[in-house]
PDB file of C-alpha atoms in Angstrom:
ATOM      1  CA  MET A 117      -1.570   4.349  -2.230  1.00 92.00           C
ATOM      2  CA  LYS A 118      -4.354   6.427  -3.752  1.00 94.00           C
ATOM      3  CA  VAL A 119      -7.888   6.354  -2.346  1.00 96.00           C
ATOM      4  CA  LEU A 120     -11.061   7.614  -3.993  1.00 97.00           C
ATOM      5  CA  VAL A 121     -13.797   9.069  -1.777  1.00 97.00           C
ATOM      6  CA  VAL A 122     -17.222   9.143  -3.462  1.00 96.00           C
ATOM      7  CA  GLU A 123     -19.517  11.259  -1.305  1.00 95.00           C
ATOM      8  CA  ASP A 124     -22.003  13.998  -2.206  1.00 92.00           C
ATOM      9  CA  ASP A 125     -22.017  15.671   1.205  1.00 92.00           C
ATOM     10  CA  GLN A 126     -18.981  17.914   1.718  1.00 93.00           C
ATOM     11  CA  PHE A 127     -19.004  17.552   5.508  1.00 94.00           C
ATOM     12  CA  HIS A 128     -18.937  13.759   5.282  1.00 94.00           C
ATOM     13  CA  ALA A 129     -16.310  13.900   2.537  1.00 94.00           C
ATOM     14  CA  SER A 130     -14.023  16.025   4.719  1.00 95.00           C
ATOM     15  CA  TYR A 131     -14.634  13.728   7.687  1.00 95.00           C
ATOM     16  CA  LEU A 132     -13.650  10.713   5.587  1.00 94.00           C
ATOM     17  CA  GLN A 133     -10.519  12.380   4.282  1.00 95.00           C
ATOM     18  CA  ASP A 134      -9.402  13.188   7.828  1.00 95.00           C
ATOM     19  CA  ALA A 135     -10.111   9.616   8.939  1.00 95.00           C
ATOM     20  CA  LEU A 136      -8.128   8.224   6.021  1.00 95.00           C
ATOM     21  CA  SER A 137      -5.154  10.470   6.776  1.00 94.00           C
ATOM     22  CA  GLU A 138      -5.154   9.377  10.423  1.00 94.00           C
ATOM     23  CA  ALA A 139      -5.825   5.676   9.902  1.00 93.00           C
ATOM     24  CA  LEU A 140      -3.783   4.916   6.798  1.00 95.00           C
ATOM     25  CA  PRO A 141      -0.299   6.459   6.623  1.00 94.00           C
ATOM     26  CA  GLU A 142       0.105   4.484   3.388  1.00 92.00           C
ATOM     27  CA  VAL A 143      -2.238   6.886   1.594  1.00 93.00           C
ATOM     28  CA  THR A 144      -0.371   9.285  -0.660  1.00 93.00           C
ATOM     29  CA  GLU A 145      -3.363  10.879  -2.396  1.00 94.00           C
ATOM     30  CA  ILE A 146      -7.085  11.220  -1.684  1.00 95.00           C
ATOM     31  CA  ILE A 147      -9.374  12.027  -4.620  1.00 96.00           C
ATOM     32  CA  HIS A 148     -12.923  13.237  -4.048  1.00 96.00           C
ATOM     33  CA  ALA A 149     -15.879  12.643  -6.383  1.00 96.00           C
ATOM     34  CA  VAL A 150     -19.355  14.015  -5.671  1.00 94.00           C
ATOM     35  CA  ASP A 151     -21.397  11.134  -7.135  1.00 92.00           C
ATOM     36  CA  GLY A 152     -21.114   7.711  -8.683  1.00 92.00           C
ATOM     37  CA  ALA A 153     -20.775   8.935 -12.249  1.00 93.00           C
ATOM     38  CA  GLU A 154     -17.888  11.225 -11.364  1.00 95.00           C
ATOM     39  CA  GLY A 155     -16.402   8.477  -9.221  1.00 94.00           C
ATOM     40  CA  GLU A 156     -16.300   6.031 -12.125  1.00 94.00           C
ATOM     41  CA  ILE A 157     -14.381   8.544 -14.241  1.00 95.00           C
ATOM     42  CA  ALA A 158     -11.981   9.423 -11.426  1.00 94.00           C
ATOM     43  CA  ALA A 159     -11.243   5.763 -10.655  1.00 93.00           C
ATOM     44  CA  ARG A 160     -10.615   5.026 -14.311  1.00 92.00           C
ATOM     45  CA  GLN A 161      -8.379   8.018 -14.903  1.00 91.00           C
ATOM     46  CA  GLY A 162      -6.490   7.729 -11.641  1.00 88.00           C
ATOM     47  CA  ASP A 163      -5.934   3.963 -11.783  1.00 86.00           C
ATOM     48  CA  ILE A 164      -7.453   3.651  -8.308  1.00 92.00           C
ATOM     49  CA  SER A 165      -8.082   0.337  -6.569  1.00 90.00           C
ATOM     50  CA  ALA A 166      -9.253   1.567  -3.126  1.00 96.00           C
ATOM     51  CA  VAL A 167     -12.608   3.341  -2.780  1.00 97.00           C
ATOM     52  CA  VAL A 168     -14.853   4.611   0.003  1.00 97.00           C
ATOM     53  CA  MET A 169     -18.356   4.888  -1.428  1.00 95.00           C
ATOM     54  CA  ASP A 170     -21.548   6.514  -0.211  1.00 94.00           C
ATOM     55  CA  LEU A 171     -24.653   4.567  -1.195  1.00 89.00           C
ATOM     56  CA  GLN A 172     -27.334   7.227  -1.630  1.00 86.00           C
ATOM     57  CA  MET A 173     -26.341   9.776  -4.253  1.00 87.00           C
ATOM     58  CA  GLU A 174     -28.158  11.555  -7.038  1.00 81.00           C
ATOM     59  CA  ARG A 175     -27.357  10.878 -10.691  1.00 81.00           C
ATOM     60  CA  ARG A 176     -25.655   7.547  -9.925  1.00 85.00           C
ATOM     61  CA  ASN A 177     -25.743   5.704  -6.617  1.00 87.00           C
ATOM     62  CA  GLY A 178     -23.017   3.711  -4.905  1.00 90.00           C
ATOM     63  CA  ILE A 179     -24.126   0.250  -5.955  1.00 88.00           C
ATOM     64  CA  GLU A 180     -24.319   1.270  -9.610  1.00 88.00           C
ATOM     65  CA  ALA A 181     -20.890   2.884  -9.484  1.00 92.00           C
ATOM     66  CA  ALA A 182     -19.336  -0.086  -7.679  1.00 92.00           C
ATOM     67  CA  CYS A 183     -20.817  -2.437 -10.264  1.00 90.00           C
ATOM     68  CA  THR A 184     -19.067  -0.480 -13.017  1.00 92.00           C
ATOM     69  CA  LEU A 185     -15.770  -0.300 -11.112  1.00 93.00           C
ATOM     70  CA  TRP A 186     -15.787  -4.028 -10.369  1.00 94.00           C
ATOM     71  CA  ALA A 187     -16.650  -4.856 -13.981  1.00 92.00           C
ATOM     72  CA  GLU A 188     -13.549  -2.954 -15.087  1.00 92.00           C
ATOM     73  CA  ARG A 189     -11.304  -3.797 -12.112  1.00 92.00           C
ATOM     74  CA  PRO A 190     -12.562  -6.856 -10.185  1.00 92.00           C
ATOM     75  CA  LEU A 191      -9.917  -6.494  -7.453  1.00 93.00           C
ATOM     76  CA  THR A 192     -10.967  -2.969  -6.484  1.00 94.00           C
ATOM     77  CA  ARG A 193     -11.478  -2.725  -2.726  1.00 96.00           C
ATOM     78  CA  VAL A 194     -14.652  -0.840  -1.799  1.00 96.00           C
ATOM     79  CA  LEU A 195     -15.851   0.269   1.617  1.00 96.00           C
ATOM     80  CA  PHE A 196     -19.495   1.328   1.479  1.00 95.00           C
ATOM     81  CA  TRP A 197     -20.770   3.677   4.135  1.00 91.00           C
ATOM     82  CA  SER A 198     -24.337   4.760   4.581  1.00 89.00           C
ATOM     83  CA  ASN A 199     -26.938   6.138   6.958  1.00 86.00           C
ATOM     84  CA  TYR A 200     -29.051   3.050   6.372  1.00 80.00           C
ATOM     85  CA  ALA A 201     -28.832  -0.650   7.193  1.00 76.00           C
ATOM     86  CA  ASP A 202     -31.307  -1.638   4.470  1.00 76.00           C
ATOM     87  CA  ASP A 203     -31.464  -5.314   3.588  1.00 77.00           C
ATOM     88  CA  ALA A 204     -31.871  -4.147  -0.008  1.00 79.00           C
ATOM     89  CA  TYR A 205     -28.406  -2.590   0.027  1.00 81.00           C
ATOM     90  CA  LEU A 206     -26.724  -5.725   1.340  1.00 80.00           C
ATOM     91  CA  ARG A 207     -28.515  -7.824  -1.274  1.00 80.00           C
ATOM     92  CA  GLY A 208     -27.491  -5.390  -3.988  1.00 80.00           C
ATOM     93  CA  ILE A 209     -23.859  -5.473  -2.927  1.00 84.00           C
ATOM     94  CA  ALA A 210     -23.798  -9.261  -2.602  1.00 81.00           C
ATOM     95  CA  GLN A 211     -25.106  -9.623  -6.152  1.00 80.00           C
ATOM     96  CA  ILE A 212     -22.364  -7.531  -7.754  1.00 85.00           C
ATOM     97  CA  VAL A 213     -19.202  -8.078  -5.717  1.00 88.00           C
ATOM     98  CA  PRO A 214     -16.626 -10.264  -7.530  1.00 88.00           C
ATOM     99  CA  ASP A 215     -15.548 -13.467  -5.799  1.00 85.00           C
ATOM    100  CA  ASP A 216     -12.014 -12.287  -5.030  1.00 84.00           C
ATOM    101  CA  SER A 217     -12.727  -8.668  -4.138  1.00 88.00           C
ATOM    102  CA  ALA A 218     -12.670  -7.148  -0.657  1.00 91.00           C
ATOM    103  CA  TYR A 219     -15.535  -4.964   0.472  1.00 93.00           C
ATOM    104  CA  GLY A 220     -17.089  -3.551   3.605  1.00 93.00           C
ATOM    105  CA  TYR A 221     -20.268  -1.877   4.785  1.00 93.00           C
ATOM    106  CA  ILE A 222     -20.297   0.524   7.738  1.00 93.00           C
ATOM    107  CA  LEU A 223     -22.813   3.039   9.013  1.00 91.00           C
ATOM    108  CA  LYS A 224     -22.055   6.750   9.098  1.00 91.00           C
ATOM    109  CA  THR A 225     -22.989   6.704  12.783  1.00 90.00           C
ATOM    110  CA  ALA A 226     -20.070   4.382  13.555  1.00 89.00           C
ATOM    111  CA  SER A 227     -17.456   5.688  15.977  1.00 92.00           C
ATOM    112  CA  PRO A 228     -14.227   7.161  14.542  1.00 93.00           C
ATOM    113  CA  ASP A 229     -12.313   4.135  15.828  1.00 93.00           C
ATOM    114  CA  ARG A 230     -14.660   1.680  14.101  1.00 92.00           C
ATOM    115  CA  LEU A 231     -14.472   3.661  10.869  1.00 94.00           C
ATOM    116  CA  LYS A 232     -10.666   3.624  10.978  1.00 94.00           C
ATOM    117  CA  LEU A 233     -10.722  -0.106  11.688  1.00 94.00           C
ATOM    118  CA  ALA A 234     -12.969  -0.686   8.678  1.00 94.00           C
ATOM    119  CA  LEU A 235     -10.814   1.499   6.425  1.00 96.00           C
ATOM    120  CA  ARG A 236      -7.686  -0.495   7.257  1.00 95.00           C
ATOM    121  CA  ALA A 237      -9.417  -3.892   7.172  1.00 95.00           C
ATOM    122  CA  VAL A 238     -10.936  -3.397   3.723  1.00 95.00           C
ATOM    123  CA  LEU A 239      -8.659  -0.994   1.851  1.00 96.00           C
ATOM    124  CA  VAL A 240      -5.273  -2.201   3.132  1.00 95.00           C
ATOM    125  CA  GLU A 241      -5.729  -5.748   4.403  1.00 94.00           C
ATOM    126  CA  GLY A 242      -8.263  -6.799   1.787  1.00 93.00           C
ATOM    127  CA  GLN A 243     -10.811  -8.209   4.237  1.00 93.00           C
ATOM    128  CA  ILE A 244     -14.596  -8.432   4.005  1.00 90.00           C
ATOM    129  CA  MET A 245     -16.154  -6.465   6.844  1.00 90.00           C
ATOM    130  CA  VAL A 246     -19.803  -5.692   7.559  1.00 86.00           C
ATOM    131  CA  ASP A 247     -20.199  -3.654  10.721  1.00 81.00           C
ATOM    132  CA  ARG A 248     -21.874  -5.587  13.525  1.00 78.00           C
ATOM    133  CA  GLU A 249     -24.259  -2.653  14.076  1.00 72.00           C
ATOM    134  CA  ILE A 250     -25.763  -3.354  10.654  1.00 72.00           C
ATOM    135  CA  HIS A 251     -26.367  -6.982  11.595  1.00 65.00           C
ATOM    136  CA  ARG A 252     -27.904  -5.882  14.899  1.00 67.00           C
ATOM    137  CA  LEU A 253     -30.327  -3.506  13.198  1.00 60.00           C
ATOM    138  CA  GLN A 254     -31.287  -6.154  10.664  1.00 58.00           C
ATOM    139  CA  LYS A 255     -32.027  -8.667  13.398  1.00 60.00           C
ATOM    140  CA  GLN A 256     -34.306  -6.126  15.035  1.00 55.00           C
ATOM    141  CA  SER A 257     -36.247  -5.532  11.831  1.00 55.00           C
ATOM    142  CA  ALA A 258     -36.446  -9.062  10.444  1.00 54.00           C
ATOM    143  CA  SER A 259     -36.112 -12.540  11.895  1.00 56.00           C
ATOM    144  CA  PRO A 260     -34.943 -15.494   9.764  1.00 54.00           C
ATOM    145  CA  ARG A 261     -38.603 -16.525   9.512  1.00 66.00           C
ATOM    146  CA  THR A 262     -39.594 -13.234   7.878  1.00 73.00           C
ATOM    147  CA  ARG A 263     -36.518 -12.581   5.738  1.00 79.00           C
ATOM    148  CA  LEU A 264     -37.102 -13.225   2.037  1.00 85.00           C
ATOM    149  CA  ASN A 265     -34.807 -15.686   0.322  1.00 85.00           C
ATOM    150  CA  ASP A 266     -33.231 -14.771  -3.029  1.00 84.00           C
ATOM    151  CA  SER A 267     -35.959 -16.452  -5.073  1.00 90.00           C
ATOM    152  CA  GLU A 268     -38.746 -14.674  -3.175  1.00 92.00           C
ATOM    153  CA  PHE A 269     -36.905 -11.363  -3.445  1.00 91.00           C
ATOM    154  CA  ALA A 270     -36.589 -11.754  -7.229  1.00 91.00           C
ATOM    155  CA  VAL A 271     -40.329 -12.387  -7.524  1.00 94.00           C
ATOM    156  CA  LEU A 272     -41.014  -9.372  -5.290  1.00 94.00           C
ATOM    157  CA  LEU A 273     -38.968  -7.134  -7.588  1.00 92.00           C
ATOM    158  CA  ASP A 274     -40.918  -8.326 -10.626  1.00 94.00           C
ATOM    159  CA  LEU A 275     -44.178  -7.832  -8.758  1.00 95.00           C
ATOM    160  CA  VAL A 276     -43.402  -4.207  -7.885  1.00 92.00           C
ATOM    161  CA  LEU A 277     -42.354  -3.593 -11.496  1.00 93.00           C
ATOM    162  CA  GLY A 278     -45.861  -4.592 -12.576  1.00 93.00           C
ATOM    163  CA  LEU A 279     -45.193  -8.017 -14.112  1.00 95.00           C
ATOM    164  CA  GLN A 280     -48.016 -10.545 -14.032  1.00 95.00           C
ATOM    165  CA  ASP A 281     -47.435 -14.110 -12.880  1.00 95.00           C
ATOM    166  CA  LYS A 282     -46.895 -15.627 -16.328  1.00 95.00           C
ATOM    167  CA  LEU A 283     -44.276 -13.025 -17.277  1.00 95.00           C
ATOM    168  CA  ILE A 284     -42.515 -13.460 -13.943  1.00 95.00           C
ATOM    169  CA  ALA A 285     -42.392 -17.198 -14.603  1.00 95.00           C
ATOM    170  CA  LYS A 286     -40.877 -16.601 -18.034  1.00 94.00           C
ATOM    171  CA  ARG A 287     -38.310 -14.117 -16.796  1.00 95.00           C
ATOM    172  CA  ARG A 288     -37.228 -16.129 -13.769  1.00 94.00           C
ATOM    173  CA  ARG A 289     -37.463 -19.472 -15.561  1.00 93.00           C
ATOM    174  CA  MET A 290     -39.924 -20.827 -13.037  1.00 94.00           C
ATOM    175  CA  SER A 291     -43.155 -22.713 -13.416  1.00 94.00           C
ATOM    176  CA  LEU A 292     -46.335 -20.708 -12.896  1.00 94.00           C
ATOM    177  CA  ARG A 293     -47.074 -22.768  -9.788  1.00 94.00           C
ATOM    178  CA  THR A 294     -43.623 -21.960  -8.369  1.00 95.00           C
ATOM    179  CA  VAL A 295     -44.187 -18.238  -8.897  1.00 94.00           C
ATOM    180  CA  GLN A 296     -47.540 -18.423  -7.167  1.00 94.00           C
ATOM    181  CA  ASN A 297     -45.988 -20.309  -4.249  1.00 94.00           C
ATOM    182  CA  ARG A 298     -43.257 -17.656  -3.974  1.00 93.00           C
ATOM    183  CA  LEU A 299     -45.935 -14.964  -3.913  1.00 94.00           C
ATOM    184  CA  LEU A 300     -47.828 -16.691  -1.117  1.00 93.00           C
ATOM    185  CA  SER A 301     -44.621 -17.035   0.859  1.00 92.00           C
ATOM    186  CA  LEU A 302     -43.560 -13.421   0.489  1.00 92.00           C
ATOM    187  CA  TYR A 303     -47.099 -12.229   1.310  1.00 92.00           C
ATOM    188  CA  ASP A 304     -46.811 -14.168   4.550  1.00 90.00           C
ATOM    189  CA  LYS A 305     -43.305 -12.924   5.387  1.00 88.00           C
ATOM    190  CA  LEU A 306     -44.196  -9.296   4.645  1.00 89.00           C
ATOM    191  CA  GLY A 307     -47.280  -9.544   6.829  1.00 87.00           C
ATOM    192  CA  VAL A 308     -49.809  -9.086   4.022  1.00 87.00           C
ATOM    193  CA  GLU A 309     -51.743 -12.246   4.867  1.00 69.00           C
ATOM    194  CA  GLN A 310     -52.139 -11.108   8.466  1.00 59.00           C
ATOM    195  CA  GLU A 311     -54.072  -8.051   7.314  1.00 55.00           C
ATOM    196  CA  HIS A 312     -56.967 -10.108   5.971  1.00 55.00           C
ATOM    197  CA  ASP A 313     -60.405  -8.808   6.953  1.00 59.00           C
ATOM    198  CA  GLU A 314     -63.486 -10.416   5.452  1.00 63.00           C
ATOM    199  CA  ASN A 315     -65.175  -6.997   5.314  1.00 67.00           C
ATOM    200  CA  ILE A 316     -62.313  -5.266   3.503  1.00 68.00           C
ATOM    201  CA  SER A 317     -60.849  -6.294   0.157  1.00 73.00           C
ATOM    202  CA  LEU A 318     -57.197  -5.278  -0.273  1.00 78.00           C
ATOM    203  CA  ASN A 319     -54.977  -5.736  -3.323  1.00 87.00           C
ATOM    204  CA  LYS A 320     -52.273  -8.064  -2.064  1.00 90.00           C
ATOM    205  CA  ARG A 321     -49.757  -7.049  -4.723  1.00 92.00           C
ATOM    206  CA  VAL A 322     -50.062  -3.383  -3.824  1.00 92.00           C
ATOM    207  CA  ARG A 323     -49.951  -4.179  -0.115  1.00 91.00           C
ATOM    208  CA  ALA A 324     -46.798  -6.254  -0.687  1.00 92.00           C
ATOM    209  CA  LEU A 325     -45.139  -3.226  -2.297  1.00 91.00           C
ATOM    210  CA  ASN A 326     -46.236  -1.051   0.614  1.00 91.00           C
ATOM    211  CA  ARG A 327     -44.923  -3.485   3.212  1.00 89.00           C
ATOM    212  CA  ALA A 328     -41.652  -3.985   1.342  1.00 89.00           C
ATOM    213  CA  LEU A 329     -41.031  -0.225   1.360  1.00 87.00           C
ATOM    214  CA  VAL A 330     -42.068   0.248   4.985  1.00 85.00           C
ATOM    215  CA  THR A 331     -39.832  -2.596   6.167  1.00 81.00           C
ATOM    216  CA  ARG A 332     -37.000  -1.343   3.904  1.00 80.00           C
ATOM    217  CA  THR A 333     -36.836  -4.717   2.188  1.00 85.00           C
ATOM    218  CA  ILE A 334     -36.562  -2.641  -0.982  1.00 86.00           C
ATOM    219  CA  ASN A 335     -35.711   1.017  -1.493  1.00 81.00           C
ATOM    220  CA  VAL A 336     -35.673   3.573  -4.288  1.00 80.00           C
ATOM    221  CA  GLU A 337     -32.201   2.568  -5.469  1.00 77.00           C
ATOM    222  CA  THR A 338     -33.309  -1.065  -5.659  1.00 81.00           C
ATOM    223  CA  LEU A 339     -36.331  -0.120  -7.742  1.00 83.00           C
ATOM    224  CA  GLU A 340     -34.298   2.043 -10.110  1.00 80.00           C
ATOM    225  CA  ALA A 341     -31.769  -0.745 -10.674  1.00 79.00           C
ATOM    226  CA  ALA A 342     -34.556  -3.299 -11.121  1.00 84.00           C
ATOM    227  CA  GLU A 343     -36.212  -1.084 -13.730  1.00 87.00           C
ATOM    228  CA  ARG A 344     -32.996  -0.890 -15.726  1.00 83.00           C
ATOM    229  CA  ASP A 345     -32.524  -4.659 -15.516  1.00 86.00           C
ATOM    230  CA  LEU A 346     -36.091  -5.174 -16.724  1.00 91.00           C
ATOM    231  CA  GLU A 347     -35.541  -2.886 -19.707  1.00 90.00           C
ATOM    232  CA  LYS A 348     -32.417  -4.878 -20.662  1.00 88.00           C
ATOM    233  CA  TRP A 349     -34.324  -8.148 -20.345  1.00 91.00           C
ATOM    234  CA  LEU A 350     -37.240  -6.892 -22.425  1.00 92.00           C
ATOM    235  CA  LYS A 351     -34.862  -5.785 -25.175  1.00 89.00           C
ATOM    236  CA  SER A 352     -33.071  -9.140 -25.135  1.00 90.00           C
ATOM    237  CA  THR A 353     -36.361 -11.018 -25.479  1.00 85.00           C
ATOM    238  CA  GLY A 354     -37.852  -8.644 -28.039  1.00 71.00           C
TER     239      GLY A 354
END
């Protein structure tokens, strides 16, 4: 069994390789790539179906690389590991993972035993495993009442990309009224409406972007991917 480790930090890469050697005696070869672009090439050339993937990397991040790997090999098993429990990452992964593929998400702060458990569960047993610590951190940062649903999140992405209501409606195939209702809802959930002061006029769209970044509802990788998706959509409609 060959495993690909995609990690730009050498210390973390070495730590992962040691954990793999200890947890999975089935592993015959461990290949290291320093970013997502190199990882895609290594997986393709090495015919690899088991991957441990960092999420934040320069040149090409983990979600982008996993999207490419799954497009080419839908049954590839991917364990994501990251310093962050961002809701944006979980949404990004959920949107690209094939129906029959195994994946996991674990924090780099997880204990060695939990990491080894996740490695075996995802890469060998083909399970879906999201570390409970990630769920705990998400519950602390957002209750069900404040968490954006998929429709609201899509409108938020278009808002931060600079699209006006009519263009959002066209892109998302919604009525203008529906878009405006989604905006009101996400303003409320992000806490923008609570900032109202009759003596101060704030731009709600800009404040929504600010709150989304502060609460880690979106992150830089989300914005970069959204920008690419927008460019594709604009070309297809042009």
